[in-house]
Amino acid sequence: MSDKTFYATTPIFYVNAEPHIGHAYTTILVDVVTRYHRLKGDDTFFLTGTDEHGEKIQKAADAAGISPQAYTDQISSKFRSTWDDLGIRYDEFIRTTEERHKKTVNEILQTVYDKGDIIFGEYGGLYCIGCERYLTEKELVDGKCKDHDTVPEYRSEENYFFRMEKYRPWLIEYIEDNPDFIRPERYRNEVLGILREPIGDLSISRPKDRVPWGIPLPWDDNHVTYVWFDALINYYSALESQGTTERYWPAVNHFIAKDILKPHGVFWPTMLKSAGLPIYKHLNVHGYWQTDTGKMSKSKGNVVRPLDLKDKYGNDAFRYYLLKDMSFGLDSTFGELGLAERVNADLANDLGNLLNRTLGMLNKYFDSVVPESAEPTEADNELLTSFKALPADIDVFFEKLQFDRGIERIMESVRLSNRYIAETKPWELAKDESKKERLGTVLYNCVEALRCAAIALSPVIPDKSLELLAQLGLGDNYTIEGAGNWGLSYAGTKTQAGTPLFPRIDMDELRASVEADVATGDTNMSDETTAIATGEAVSAETEEVTGIVHKDEVTIDDFAKLEFRVAEIVACENHPKADKLLVLSVKLADEERTIVSGIREWYDAEDLVGKKVIIVANLKPVKLRGILSQGMIMAAEDADGNLAVSALDKDIASGSEVR
Ligand code: ME8
């Protein structure tokens, strides 16, 4: 296996609901990443699929009045067809009800059992059906599961257990020795936090007479296994069944959201270790797409359907927005107006204008044929340098999972190309016959800029990139290096303007329809979207620290509306898009939140980690330069401009209320 092997996975999704924008995000993200690696010439494999066993699937089938198999067939094919409609180029789609998968699960179970790592016992605890696992008291918020907002039920029964606790010291050491095993760092820290205390043994089976919808244990067919011991193994069984295990394992990059960090960061590596299998390479964890009513769920009725957006805005516009508007690892708010503004600004304006102007001028001055280029002059240098550095720059950002910044880097070159046109003024050159050669060079450079940008953007907007290249008279045979190899366009190539790649979205019309939805309450728009629709600005100013200002007196009841809590800063980094902002990851007991704060002028990111501060915990979340901030850190600033964050004079547990 060489460094040029790249195997990437999405979670296998539960078939108890149809695909929504959250599932689409992870799957589109992995599609972008694997397209990028194919473009680099890597031996690439992309796996997705569906998770089909377990109690909640059985319940969903019962509710639909059909057998679990018929039910899972139906929803699994819905996932598959959604991915096909969204142009996802997965190499393999695995279902946990397939024989090939069950075979590998049985083999791994037997190995772990023979090793003495599976024991039989009675267990009582709080079980969440949504998570399909027992929760610890520390994982509850107000007695409820924080991901599903449901009260877990107490259960006690005889189960088989995987002796996970035994592997805790090994896992801590492994994570410490491999700093980029779980990334970004905030999630690595979170897993290390979980591992600081005993993790217990993992219940892996249910009595078959209560939950028949699972895989019978090879040594006791009165018990079945499902969900985590079954589901996680899909990443391995898909290779086993194809005979490609040697080729791709363990060069695997798992992509998941933070909801399933514990199973992937704790259960899965310990299972692999016990089974004597090599440990996967990277666990890459992203945040949630939110709406103003919180995490999307069917029960809340705030589900955003990916195919509706694709139908309305086109696949590539939708993909571009998702990748550009989420900083990997942090939460983001979905908003249709935000999507439309992003598409108009970057794709219709910056990229679309460059193409239209270039093809228009080529038509006017060179009969749509790419002209010869003379030697570049000083005036061309900035443009050429920017594009020549593009592949290496993108690689750095993509390797660091900073997809939004990688895309921004490409758009910087595109915007530079528009400035190049404004500065070189081809329309002026065209007035003077003696400047024809220079005019040719300028337009040749514009064609090259478009060719390179189209290649660089092709993992994100694959169809439109091909259309763009076709309009330049080029085909689809390129590699990522081609995005930086200046001079590959041939003089004499016939160009052909087509329909606009990204037609401008009429914002007035869209705003009016959003306002109508807001008025009737018929909306799942985000705060940001609603704010844009009603003309309120949402900006970084919201968090600005302004010093002491005496305000009107308030009653104790007014004051009681505010919730102040102690928060421990567990991670901190610079905001990727704003010089004055820091992005902090804070813990309130077991709850983790992101807070964007304007204190970067006074604190370096690393100085804040480990501090306990006071925050306003019930501020309405707001997006600050693209990142969702869920609270505000209290800080004091004096007349000389010194600033200090709030501190406590004794160690108090994080999450404690400040009164
Ligand atoms: O957990 N924002 O399946 P699942 C971003 N079957 N991503 C989101 C999201 C949101 N609001 N909501 C869901 C399971 N996702 C198990 C996994 S793997 C061996 C077994 C995405 O259908 C994200 O990738 O609940 C998240 O981790 C996953 O869907 C959960 O999918």
Tab-separated table of C-alpha atoms and ligand atoms in Angstrom, residues 10-14 16 20-23 25-26 51 56 79 228 231-232 234-235 255-260 264 286-290 295-296 326, ligand 1:
chain	number	residue	atom	x	y	z
A	10	THR	CA	-19.307	7.980	5.173
A	11	PRO	CA	-21.247	6.576	8.115
A	12	ILE	CA	-23.738	3.964	7.005
A	13	PHE	CA	-27.023	5.748	7.570
A	14	TYR	CA	-29.980	4.393	9.517
A	16	ASN	CA	-35.501	4.754	9.768
A	20	HIS	CA	-31.733	14.881	4.708
A	21	ILE	CA	-29.200	17.650	4.242
A	22	GLY	CA	-26.981	16.334	7.083
A	23	HIS	CA	-26.585	12.927	5.422
A	25	TYR	CA	-23.347	16.899	3.527
A	26	THR	CA	-21.129	14.024	4.700
A	51	ASP	CA	-27.290	0.528	8.650
A	56	LYS	CA	-35.509	1.304	15.933
A	79	PHE	CA	-30.589	6.550	-0.092
A	228	TRP	CA	-22.364	-0.769	16.751
A	231	ALA	CA	-22.409	-1.465	11.824
A	232	LEU	CA	-18.796	-0.418	12.400
A	234	ASN	CA	-19.070	-2.480	7.443
A	235	TYR	CA	-15.916	-0.461	6.798
A	255	PHE	CA	-15.806	10.939	7.855
A	256	ILE	CA	-18.563	11.382	10.436
A	257	ALA	CA	-20.364	14.122	12.363
A	258	LYS	CA	-19.753	14.670	16.056
A	259	ASP	CA	-22.896	12.704	17.069
A	260	ILE	CA	-21.144	9.378	16.584
A	264	HIS	CA	-15.956	5.644	16.171
A	286	HIS	CA	-17.391	17.515	11.265
A	287	GLY	CA	-20.030	19.639	13.017
A	288	TYR	CA	-23.785	19.822	12.521
A	289	TRP	CA	-25.865	21.723	10.054
A	290	GLN	CA	-28.462	23.430	12.173
A	295	LYS	CA	-30.539	19.888	15.044
A	296	MET	CA	-32.661	18.583	12.209
A	326	MET	CA	-19.021	25.034	6.761
B	1	ME8	O1	-25.592	7.301	13.335
B	1	ME8	N1	-25.399	17.868	10.207
B	1	ME8	O2	-26.689	6.878	11.354
B	1	ME8	P1	-27.486	8.234	11.097
B	1	ME8	C1	-24.358	17.218	9.666
B	1	ME8	N2	-26.153	4.319	11.558
B	1	ME8	N3	-24.338	15.876	9.479
B	1	ME8	C2	-25.395	15.172	9.867
B	1	ME8	C3	-26.521	15.791	10.466
B	1	ME8	C4	-26.486	17.211	10.624
B	1	ME8	N4	-27.490	17.907	11.139
B	1	ME8	N5	-27.422	14.837	10.753
B	1	ME8	C5	-26.893	13.653	10.339
B	1	ME8	C6	-25.917	6.540	12.431
B	1	ME8	N6	-25.674	13.845	9.792
B	1	ME8	C7	-25.356	5.135	12.378
B	1	ME8	C8	-23.934	5.217	11.870
B	1	ME8	S1	-21.639	4.121	11.084
B	1	ME8	C9	-20.861	2.676	11.355
B	1	ME8	C10	-23.220	3.910	11.793
B	1	ME8	C11	-24.824	12.813	9.195
B	1	ME8	O3	-28.422	7.938	10.000
B	1	ME8	C12	-23.474	12.730	9.883
B	1	ME8	O4	-22.576	12.095	9.030
B	1	ME8	O5	-28.035	8.766	12.369
B	1	ME8	C13	-23.799	11.848	11.070
B	1	ME8	O6	-22.648	11.320	11.698
B	1	ME8	C14	-24.643	10.798	10.416
B	1	ME8	O7	-25.417	11.544	9.431
B	1	ME8	C15	-25.563	10.024	11.335
B	1	ME8	O8	-26.379	9.212	10.530
